[in-house]
GROMACS .gro file of N, CA and C in nm:
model
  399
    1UNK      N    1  -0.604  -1.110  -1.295
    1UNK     CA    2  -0.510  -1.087  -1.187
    1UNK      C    3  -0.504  -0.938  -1.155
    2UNK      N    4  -0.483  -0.908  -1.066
    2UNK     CA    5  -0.465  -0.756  -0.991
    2UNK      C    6  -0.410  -0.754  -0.867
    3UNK      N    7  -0.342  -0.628  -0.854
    3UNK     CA    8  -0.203  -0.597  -0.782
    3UNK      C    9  -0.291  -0.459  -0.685
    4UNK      N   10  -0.268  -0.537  -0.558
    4UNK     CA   11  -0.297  -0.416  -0.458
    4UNK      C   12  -0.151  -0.357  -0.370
    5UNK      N   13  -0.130  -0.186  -0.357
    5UNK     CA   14  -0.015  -0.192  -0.310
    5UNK      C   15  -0.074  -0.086  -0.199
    6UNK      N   16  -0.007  -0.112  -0.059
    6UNK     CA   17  -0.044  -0.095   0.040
    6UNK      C   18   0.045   0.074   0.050
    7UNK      N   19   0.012   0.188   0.083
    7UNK     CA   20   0.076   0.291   0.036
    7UNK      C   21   0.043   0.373   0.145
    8UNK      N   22   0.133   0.441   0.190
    8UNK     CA   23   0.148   0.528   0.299
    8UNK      C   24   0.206   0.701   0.249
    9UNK      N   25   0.253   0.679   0.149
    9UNK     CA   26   0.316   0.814   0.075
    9UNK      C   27   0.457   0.825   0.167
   10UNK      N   28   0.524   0.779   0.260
   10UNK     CA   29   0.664   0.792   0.323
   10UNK      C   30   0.756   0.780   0.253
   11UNK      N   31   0.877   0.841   0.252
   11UNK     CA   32   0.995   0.823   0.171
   11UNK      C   33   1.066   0.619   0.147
   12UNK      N   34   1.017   0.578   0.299
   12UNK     CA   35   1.026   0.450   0.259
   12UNK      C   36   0.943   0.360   0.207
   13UNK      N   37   0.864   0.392   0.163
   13UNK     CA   38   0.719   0.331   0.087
   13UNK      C   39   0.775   0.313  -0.054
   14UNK      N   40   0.879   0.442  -0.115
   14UNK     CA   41   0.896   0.459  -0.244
   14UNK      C   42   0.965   0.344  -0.325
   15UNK      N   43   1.054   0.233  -0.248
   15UNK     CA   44   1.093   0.124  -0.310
   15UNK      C   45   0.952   0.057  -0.353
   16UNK      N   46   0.855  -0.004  -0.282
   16UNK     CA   47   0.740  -0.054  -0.291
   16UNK      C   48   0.664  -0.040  -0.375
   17UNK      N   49   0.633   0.124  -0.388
   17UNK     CA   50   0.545   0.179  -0.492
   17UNK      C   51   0.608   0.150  -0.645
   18UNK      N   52   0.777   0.161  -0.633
   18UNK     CA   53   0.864   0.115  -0.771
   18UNK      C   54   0.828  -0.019  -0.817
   19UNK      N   55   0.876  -0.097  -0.720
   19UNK     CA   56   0.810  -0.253  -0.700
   19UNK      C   57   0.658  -0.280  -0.787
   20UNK      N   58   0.566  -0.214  -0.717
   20UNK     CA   59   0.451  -0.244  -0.756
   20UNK      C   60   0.412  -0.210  -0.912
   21UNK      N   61   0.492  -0.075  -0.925
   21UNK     CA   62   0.457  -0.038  -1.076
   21UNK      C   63   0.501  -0.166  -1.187
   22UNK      N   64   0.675  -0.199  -1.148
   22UNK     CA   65   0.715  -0.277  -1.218
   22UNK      C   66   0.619  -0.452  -1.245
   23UNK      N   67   0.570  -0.510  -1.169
   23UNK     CA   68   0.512  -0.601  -1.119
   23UNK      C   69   0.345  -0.571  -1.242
   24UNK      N   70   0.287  -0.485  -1.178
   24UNK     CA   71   0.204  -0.451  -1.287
   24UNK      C   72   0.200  -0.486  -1.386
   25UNK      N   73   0.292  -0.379  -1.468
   25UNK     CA   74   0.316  -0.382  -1.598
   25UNK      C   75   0.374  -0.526  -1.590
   26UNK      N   76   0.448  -0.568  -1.603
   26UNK     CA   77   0.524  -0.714  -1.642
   26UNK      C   78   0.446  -0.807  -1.647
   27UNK      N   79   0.290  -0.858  -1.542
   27UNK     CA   80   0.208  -0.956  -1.597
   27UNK      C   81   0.074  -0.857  -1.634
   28UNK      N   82   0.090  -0.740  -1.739
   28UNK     CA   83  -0.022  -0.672  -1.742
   28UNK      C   84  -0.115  -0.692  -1.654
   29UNK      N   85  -0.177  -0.658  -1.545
   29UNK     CA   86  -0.265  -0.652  -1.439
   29UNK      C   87  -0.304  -0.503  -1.382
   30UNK      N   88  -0.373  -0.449  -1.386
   30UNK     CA   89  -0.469  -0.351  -1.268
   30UNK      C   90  -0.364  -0.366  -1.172
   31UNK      N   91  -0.365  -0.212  -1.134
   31UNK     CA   92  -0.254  -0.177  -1.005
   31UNK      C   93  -0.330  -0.090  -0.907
   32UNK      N   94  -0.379  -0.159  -0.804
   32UNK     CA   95  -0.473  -0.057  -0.715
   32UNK      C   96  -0.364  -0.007  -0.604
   33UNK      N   97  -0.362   0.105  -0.571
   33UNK     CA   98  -0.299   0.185  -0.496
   33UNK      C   99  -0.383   0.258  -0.354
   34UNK      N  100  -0.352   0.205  -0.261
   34UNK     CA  101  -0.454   0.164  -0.103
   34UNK      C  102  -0.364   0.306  -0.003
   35UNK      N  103  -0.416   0.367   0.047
   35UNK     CA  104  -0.397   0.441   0.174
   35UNK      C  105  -0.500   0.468   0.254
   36UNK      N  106  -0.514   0.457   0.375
   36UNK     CA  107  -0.611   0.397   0.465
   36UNK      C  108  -0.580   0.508   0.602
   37UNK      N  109  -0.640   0.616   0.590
   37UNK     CA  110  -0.640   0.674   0.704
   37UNK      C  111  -0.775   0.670   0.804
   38UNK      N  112  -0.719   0.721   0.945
   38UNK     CA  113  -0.852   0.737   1.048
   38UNK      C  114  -0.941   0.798   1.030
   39UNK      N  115  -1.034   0.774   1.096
   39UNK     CA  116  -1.133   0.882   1.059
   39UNK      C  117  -1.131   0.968   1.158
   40UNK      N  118  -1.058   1.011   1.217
   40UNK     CA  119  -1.033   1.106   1.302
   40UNK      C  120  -0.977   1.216   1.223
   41UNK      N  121  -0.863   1.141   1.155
   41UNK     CA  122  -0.774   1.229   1.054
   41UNK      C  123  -0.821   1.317   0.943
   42UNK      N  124  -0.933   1.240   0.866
   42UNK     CA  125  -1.005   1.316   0.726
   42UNK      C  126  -1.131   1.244   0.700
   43UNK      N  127  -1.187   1.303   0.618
   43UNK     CA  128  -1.305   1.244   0.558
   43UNK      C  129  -1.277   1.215   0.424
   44UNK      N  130  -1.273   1.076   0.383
   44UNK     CA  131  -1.211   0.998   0.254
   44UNK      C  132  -1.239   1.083   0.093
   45UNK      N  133  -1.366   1.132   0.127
   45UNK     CA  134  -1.447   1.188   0.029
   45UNK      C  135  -1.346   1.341  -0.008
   46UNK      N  136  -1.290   1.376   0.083
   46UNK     CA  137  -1.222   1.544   0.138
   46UNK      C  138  -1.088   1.532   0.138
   47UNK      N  139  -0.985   1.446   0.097
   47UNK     CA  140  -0.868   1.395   0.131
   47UNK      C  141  -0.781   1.553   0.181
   48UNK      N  142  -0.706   1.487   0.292
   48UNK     CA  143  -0.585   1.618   0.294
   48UNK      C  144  -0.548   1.652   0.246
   49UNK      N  145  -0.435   1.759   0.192
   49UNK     CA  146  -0.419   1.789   0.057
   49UNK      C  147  -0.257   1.698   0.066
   50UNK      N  148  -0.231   1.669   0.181
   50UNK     CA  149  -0.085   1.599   0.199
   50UNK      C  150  -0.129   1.439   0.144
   51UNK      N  151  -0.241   1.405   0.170
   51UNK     CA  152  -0.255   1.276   0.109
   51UNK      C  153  -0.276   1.290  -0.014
   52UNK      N  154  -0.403   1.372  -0.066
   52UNK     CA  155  -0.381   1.387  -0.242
   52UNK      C  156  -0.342   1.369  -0.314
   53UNK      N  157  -0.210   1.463  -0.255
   53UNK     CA  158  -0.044   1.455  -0.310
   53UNK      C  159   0.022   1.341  -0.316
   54UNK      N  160   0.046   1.280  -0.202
   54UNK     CA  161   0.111   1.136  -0.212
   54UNK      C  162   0.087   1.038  -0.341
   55UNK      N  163  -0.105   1.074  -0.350
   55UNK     CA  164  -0.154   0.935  -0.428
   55UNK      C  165  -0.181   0.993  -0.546
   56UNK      N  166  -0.210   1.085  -0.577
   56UNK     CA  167  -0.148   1.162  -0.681
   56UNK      C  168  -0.011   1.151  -0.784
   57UNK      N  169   0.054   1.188  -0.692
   57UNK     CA  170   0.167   1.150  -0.737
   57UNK      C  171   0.233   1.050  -0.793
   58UNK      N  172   0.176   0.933  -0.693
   58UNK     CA  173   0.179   0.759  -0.722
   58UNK      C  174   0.121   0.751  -0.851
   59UNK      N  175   0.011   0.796  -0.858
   59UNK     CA  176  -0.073   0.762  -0.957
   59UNK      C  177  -0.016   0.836  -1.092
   60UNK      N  178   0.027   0.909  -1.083
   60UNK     CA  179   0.075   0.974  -1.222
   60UNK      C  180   0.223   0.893  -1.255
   61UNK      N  181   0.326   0.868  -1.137
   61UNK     CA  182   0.399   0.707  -1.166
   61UNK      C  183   0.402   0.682  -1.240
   62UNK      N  184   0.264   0.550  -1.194
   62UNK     CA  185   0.232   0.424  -1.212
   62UNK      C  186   0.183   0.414  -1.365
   63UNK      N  187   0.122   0.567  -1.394
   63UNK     CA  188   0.043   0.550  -1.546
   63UNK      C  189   0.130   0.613  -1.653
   64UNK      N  190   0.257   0.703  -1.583
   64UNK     CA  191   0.343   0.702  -1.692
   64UNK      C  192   0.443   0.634  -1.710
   65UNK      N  193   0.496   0.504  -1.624
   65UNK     CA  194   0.530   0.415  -1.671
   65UNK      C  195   0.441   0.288  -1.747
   66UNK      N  196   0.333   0.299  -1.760
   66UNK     CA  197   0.231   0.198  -1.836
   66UNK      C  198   0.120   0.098  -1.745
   67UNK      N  199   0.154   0.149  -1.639
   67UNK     CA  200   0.038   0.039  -1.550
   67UNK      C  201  -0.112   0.127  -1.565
   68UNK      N  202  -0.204   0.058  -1.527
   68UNK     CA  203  -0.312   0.053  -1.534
   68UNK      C  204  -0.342   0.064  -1.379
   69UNK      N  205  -0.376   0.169  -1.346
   69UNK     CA  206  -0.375   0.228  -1.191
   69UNK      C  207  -0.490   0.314  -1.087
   70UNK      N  208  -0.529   0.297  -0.998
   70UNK     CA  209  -0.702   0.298  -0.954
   70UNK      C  210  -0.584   0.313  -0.794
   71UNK      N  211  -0.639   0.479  -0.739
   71UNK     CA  212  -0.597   0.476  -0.613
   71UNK      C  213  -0.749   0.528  -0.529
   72UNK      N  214  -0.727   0.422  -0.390
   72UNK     CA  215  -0.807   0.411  -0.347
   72UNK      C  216  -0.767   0.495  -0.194
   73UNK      N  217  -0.877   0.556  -0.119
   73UNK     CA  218  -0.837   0.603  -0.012
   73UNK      C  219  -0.969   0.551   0.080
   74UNK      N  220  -0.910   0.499   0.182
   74UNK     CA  221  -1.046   0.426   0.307
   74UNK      C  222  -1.012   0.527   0.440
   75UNK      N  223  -1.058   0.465   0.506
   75UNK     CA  224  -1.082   0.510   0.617
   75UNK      C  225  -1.090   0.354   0.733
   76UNK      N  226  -1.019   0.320   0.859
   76UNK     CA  227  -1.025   0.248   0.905
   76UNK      C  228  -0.918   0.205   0.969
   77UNK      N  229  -0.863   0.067   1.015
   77UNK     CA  230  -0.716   0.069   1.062
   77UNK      C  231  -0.685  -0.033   0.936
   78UNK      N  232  -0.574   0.033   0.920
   78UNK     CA  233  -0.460  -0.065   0.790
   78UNK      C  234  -0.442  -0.142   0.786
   79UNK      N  235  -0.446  -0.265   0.867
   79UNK     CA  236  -0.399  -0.397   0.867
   79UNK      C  237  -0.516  -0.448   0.819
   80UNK      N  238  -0.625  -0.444   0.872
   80UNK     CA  239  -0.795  -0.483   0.852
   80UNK      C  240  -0.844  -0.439   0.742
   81UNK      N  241  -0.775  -0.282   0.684
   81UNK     CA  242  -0.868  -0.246   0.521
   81UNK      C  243  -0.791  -0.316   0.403
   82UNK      N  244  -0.653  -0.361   0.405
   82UNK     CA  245  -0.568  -0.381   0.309
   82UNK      C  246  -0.609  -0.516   0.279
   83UNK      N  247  -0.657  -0.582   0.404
   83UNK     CA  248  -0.710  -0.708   0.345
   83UNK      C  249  -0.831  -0.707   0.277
   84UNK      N  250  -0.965  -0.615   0.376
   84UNK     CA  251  -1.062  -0.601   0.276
   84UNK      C  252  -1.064  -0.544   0.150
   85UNK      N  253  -0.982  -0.443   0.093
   85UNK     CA  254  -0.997  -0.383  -0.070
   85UNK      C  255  -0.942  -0.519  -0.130
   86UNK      N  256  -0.845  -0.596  -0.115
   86UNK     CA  257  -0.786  -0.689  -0.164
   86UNK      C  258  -0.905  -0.766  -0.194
   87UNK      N  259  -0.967  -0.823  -0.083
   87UNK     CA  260  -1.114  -0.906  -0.138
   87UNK      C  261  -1.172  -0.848  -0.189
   88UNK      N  262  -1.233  -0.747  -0.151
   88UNK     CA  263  -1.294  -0.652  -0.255
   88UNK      C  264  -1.293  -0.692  -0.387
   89UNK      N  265  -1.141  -0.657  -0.449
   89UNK     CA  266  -1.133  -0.630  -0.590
   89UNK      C  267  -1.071  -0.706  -0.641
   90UNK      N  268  -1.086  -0.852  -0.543
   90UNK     CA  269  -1.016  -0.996  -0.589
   90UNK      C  270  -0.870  -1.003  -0.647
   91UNK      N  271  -0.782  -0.910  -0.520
   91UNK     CA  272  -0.647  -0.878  -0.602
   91UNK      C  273  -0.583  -1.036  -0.555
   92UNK      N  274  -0.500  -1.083  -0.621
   92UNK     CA  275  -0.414  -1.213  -0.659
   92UNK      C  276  -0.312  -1.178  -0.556
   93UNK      N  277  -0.193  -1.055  -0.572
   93UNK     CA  278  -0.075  -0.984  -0.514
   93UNK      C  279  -0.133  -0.891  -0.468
   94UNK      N  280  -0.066  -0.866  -0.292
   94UNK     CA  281  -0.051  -0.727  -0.173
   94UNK      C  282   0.130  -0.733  -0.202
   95UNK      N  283   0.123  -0.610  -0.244
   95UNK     CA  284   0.254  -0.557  -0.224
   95UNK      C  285   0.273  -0.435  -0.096
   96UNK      N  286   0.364  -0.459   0.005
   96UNK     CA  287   0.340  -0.363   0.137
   96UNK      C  288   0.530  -0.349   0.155
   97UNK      N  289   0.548  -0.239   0.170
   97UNK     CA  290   0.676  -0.236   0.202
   97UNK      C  291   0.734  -0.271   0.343
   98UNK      N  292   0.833  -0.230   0.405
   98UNK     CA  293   0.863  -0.328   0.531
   98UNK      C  294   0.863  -0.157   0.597
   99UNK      N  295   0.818  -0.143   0.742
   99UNK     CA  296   0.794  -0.049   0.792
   99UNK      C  297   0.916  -0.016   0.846
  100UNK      N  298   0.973   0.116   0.901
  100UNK     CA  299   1.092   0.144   0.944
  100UNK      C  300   1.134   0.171   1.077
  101UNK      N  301   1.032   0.140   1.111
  101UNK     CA  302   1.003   0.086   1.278
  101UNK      C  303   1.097  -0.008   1.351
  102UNK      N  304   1.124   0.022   1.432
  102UNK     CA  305   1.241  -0.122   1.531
  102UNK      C  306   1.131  -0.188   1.525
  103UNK      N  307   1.237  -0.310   1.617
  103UNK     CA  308   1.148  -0.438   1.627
  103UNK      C  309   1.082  -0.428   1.719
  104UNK      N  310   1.133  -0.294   1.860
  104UNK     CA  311   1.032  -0.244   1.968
  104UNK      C  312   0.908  -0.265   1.970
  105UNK      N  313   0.911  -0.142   1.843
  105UNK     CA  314   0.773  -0.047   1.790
  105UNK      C  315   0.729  -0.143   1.747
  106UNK      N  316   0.764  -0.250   1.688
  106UNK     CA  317   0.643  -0.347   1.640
  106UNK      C  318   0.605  -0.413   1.711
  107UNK      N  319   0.688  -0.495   1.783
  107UNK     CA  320   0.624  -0.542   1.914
  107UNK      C  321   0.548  -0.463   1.968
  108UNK      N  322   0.497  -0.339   2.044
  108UNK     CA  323   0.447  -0.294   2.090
  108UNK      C  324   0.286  -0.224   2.023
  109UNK      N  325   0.365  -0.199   1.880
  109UNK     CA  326   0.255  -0.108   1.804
  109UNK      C  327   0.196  -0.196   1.731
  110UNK      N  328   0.238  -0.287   1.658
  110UNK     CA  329   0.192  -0.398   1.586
  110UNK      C  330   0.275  -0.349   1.399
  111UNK      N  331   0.238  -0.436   1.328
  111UNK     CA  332   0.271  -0.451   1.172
  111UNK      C  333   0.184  -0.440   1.126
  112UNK      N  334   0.204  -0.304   1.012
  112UNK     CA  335   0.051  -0.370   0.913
  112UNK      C  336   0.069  -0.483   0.814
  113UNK      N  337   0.215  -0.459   0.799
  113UNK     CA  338   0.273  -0.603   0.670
  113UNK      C  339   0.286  -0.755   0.767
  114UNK      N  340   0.335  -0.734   0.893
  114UNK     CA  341   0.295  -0.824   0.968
  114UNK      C  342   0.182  -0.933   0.964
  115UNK      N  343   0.096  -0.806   0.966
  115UNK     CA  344  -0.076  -0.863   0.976
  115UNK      C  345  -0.109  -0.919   0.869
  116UNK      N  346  -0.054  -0.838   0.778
  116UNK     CA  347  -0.112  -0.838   0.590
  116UNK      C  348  -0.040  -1.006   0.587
  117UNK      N  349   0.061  -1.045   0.625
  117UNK     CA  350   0.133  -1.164   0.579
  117UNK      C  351   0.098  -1.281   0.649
  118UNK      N  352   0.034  -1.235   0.760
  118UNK     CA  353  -0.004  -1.366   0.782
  118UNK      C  354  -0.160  -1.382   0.833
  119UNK      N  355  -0.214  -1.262   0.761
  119UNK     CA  356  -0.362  -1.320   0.721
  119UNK      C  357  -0.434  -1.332   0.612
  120UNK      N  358  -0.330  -1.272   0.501
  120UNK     CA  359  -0.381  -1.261   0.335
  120UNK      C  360  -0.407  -1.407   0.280
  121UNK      N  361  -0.503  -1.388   0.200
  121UNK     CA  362  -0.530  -1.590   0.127
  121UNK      C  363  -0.490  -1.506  -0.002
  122UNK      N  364  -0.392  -1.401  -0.038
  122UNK     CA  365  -0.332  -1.468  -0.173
  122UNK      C  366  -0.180  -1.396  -0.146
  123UNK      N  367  -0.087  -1.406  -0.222
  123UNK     CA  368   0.011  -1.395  -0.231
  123UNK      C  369   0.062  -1.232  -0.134
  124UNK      N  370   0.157  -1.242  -0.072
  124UNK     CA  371   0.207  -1.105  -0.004
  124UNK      C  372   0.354  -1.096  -0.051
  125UNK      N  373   0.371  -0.969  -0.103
  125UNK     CA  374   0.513  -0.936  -0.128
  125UNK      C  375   0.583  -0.835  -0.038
  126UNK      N  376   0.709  -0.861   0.010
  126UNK     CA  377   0.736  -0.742   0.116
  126UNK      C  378   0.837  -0.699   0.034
  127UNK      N  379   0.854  -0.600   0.053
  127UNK     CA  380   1.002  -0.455  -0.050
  127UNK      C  381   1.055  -0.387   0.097
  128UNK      N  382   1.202  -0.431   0.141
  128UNK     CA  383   1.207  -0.371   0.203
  128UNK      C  384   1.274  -0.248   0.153
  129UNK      N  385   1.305  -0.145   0.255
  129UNK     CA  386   1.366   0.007   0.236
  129UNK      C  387   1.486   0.013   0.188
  130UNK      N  388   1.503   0.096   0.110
  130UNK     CA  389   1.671   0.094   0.014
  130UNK      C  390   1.747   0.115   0.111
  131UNK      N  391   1.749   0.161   0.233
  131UNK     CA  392   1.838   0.165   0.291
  131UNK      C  393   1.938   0.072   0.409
  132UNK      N  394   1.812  -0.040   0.370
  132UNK     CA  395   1.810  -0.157   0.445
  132UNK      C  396   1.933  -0.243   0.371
  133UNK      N  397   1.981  -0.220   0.244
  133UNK     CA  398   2.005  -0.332   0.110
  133UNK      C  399   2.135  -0.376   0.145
   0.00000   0.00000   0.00000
């Protein structure tokens, strides 16, 4: 089993990323950690140093609370890569937090957890924002 968590580095991502660590560890499983920028934005190989940081950060988390943790950075649009690393690396659980977007902006802009939920063939978990609670 393995746990993919869909990661943006935003202050509201941070319930999610908690989420995911906990989840991990609890059925011991691989915790892959996904951020998916344009390629307009960076070259995956070269990360920004603002993304680095984010998954960096995650990643030092995730492994000092005890998960077993692999962050990945693509290039592409988010809704479409979160499903492919998931096949990829035959993850079981997508953990994606709930975006903080009106219901406008989604209507208009689209969901990546949207997308993720109702095109994933294995389990999707949504975390929404603490401030939502």
């Amino acid at each position: 089993m393995t746990t993919l968590l869909a990661y943006d580095g935003r202050p509201s991502c941070k319930r999610a990323l908690e989420y995911s660590i906990r989840y991990a560890v609890n059925f011991n499983e691989p915790l892959y950690i996904l951020t998916v920028v344009s390629k307009d934005q960076m070259d995956p190989e070269d990360p920004d140093p603002t993304v680095r940081e984010y998954m960096e950060a995650a990643q030092k988390k995730a492994s000092a609370e005890g998960a077993v943790v692999h962050s990945i950075i693509e290039t592409g649009k988010p809704d479409e890569m979160v499903l492919d690393v998931a096949d990829r690396f035959n993850c079981d659980t997508i953990v994606v937090g709930r975006s903080d977007r009106s219901s406008l902006d989604r209507l208009f802009l689209g969901s990546v957890s949207d997308y993720v939920i109702k095109n994933a063939e294995c389990t999707v978990i949504l975390v929404s924002d603490e401030s939502r609670d």
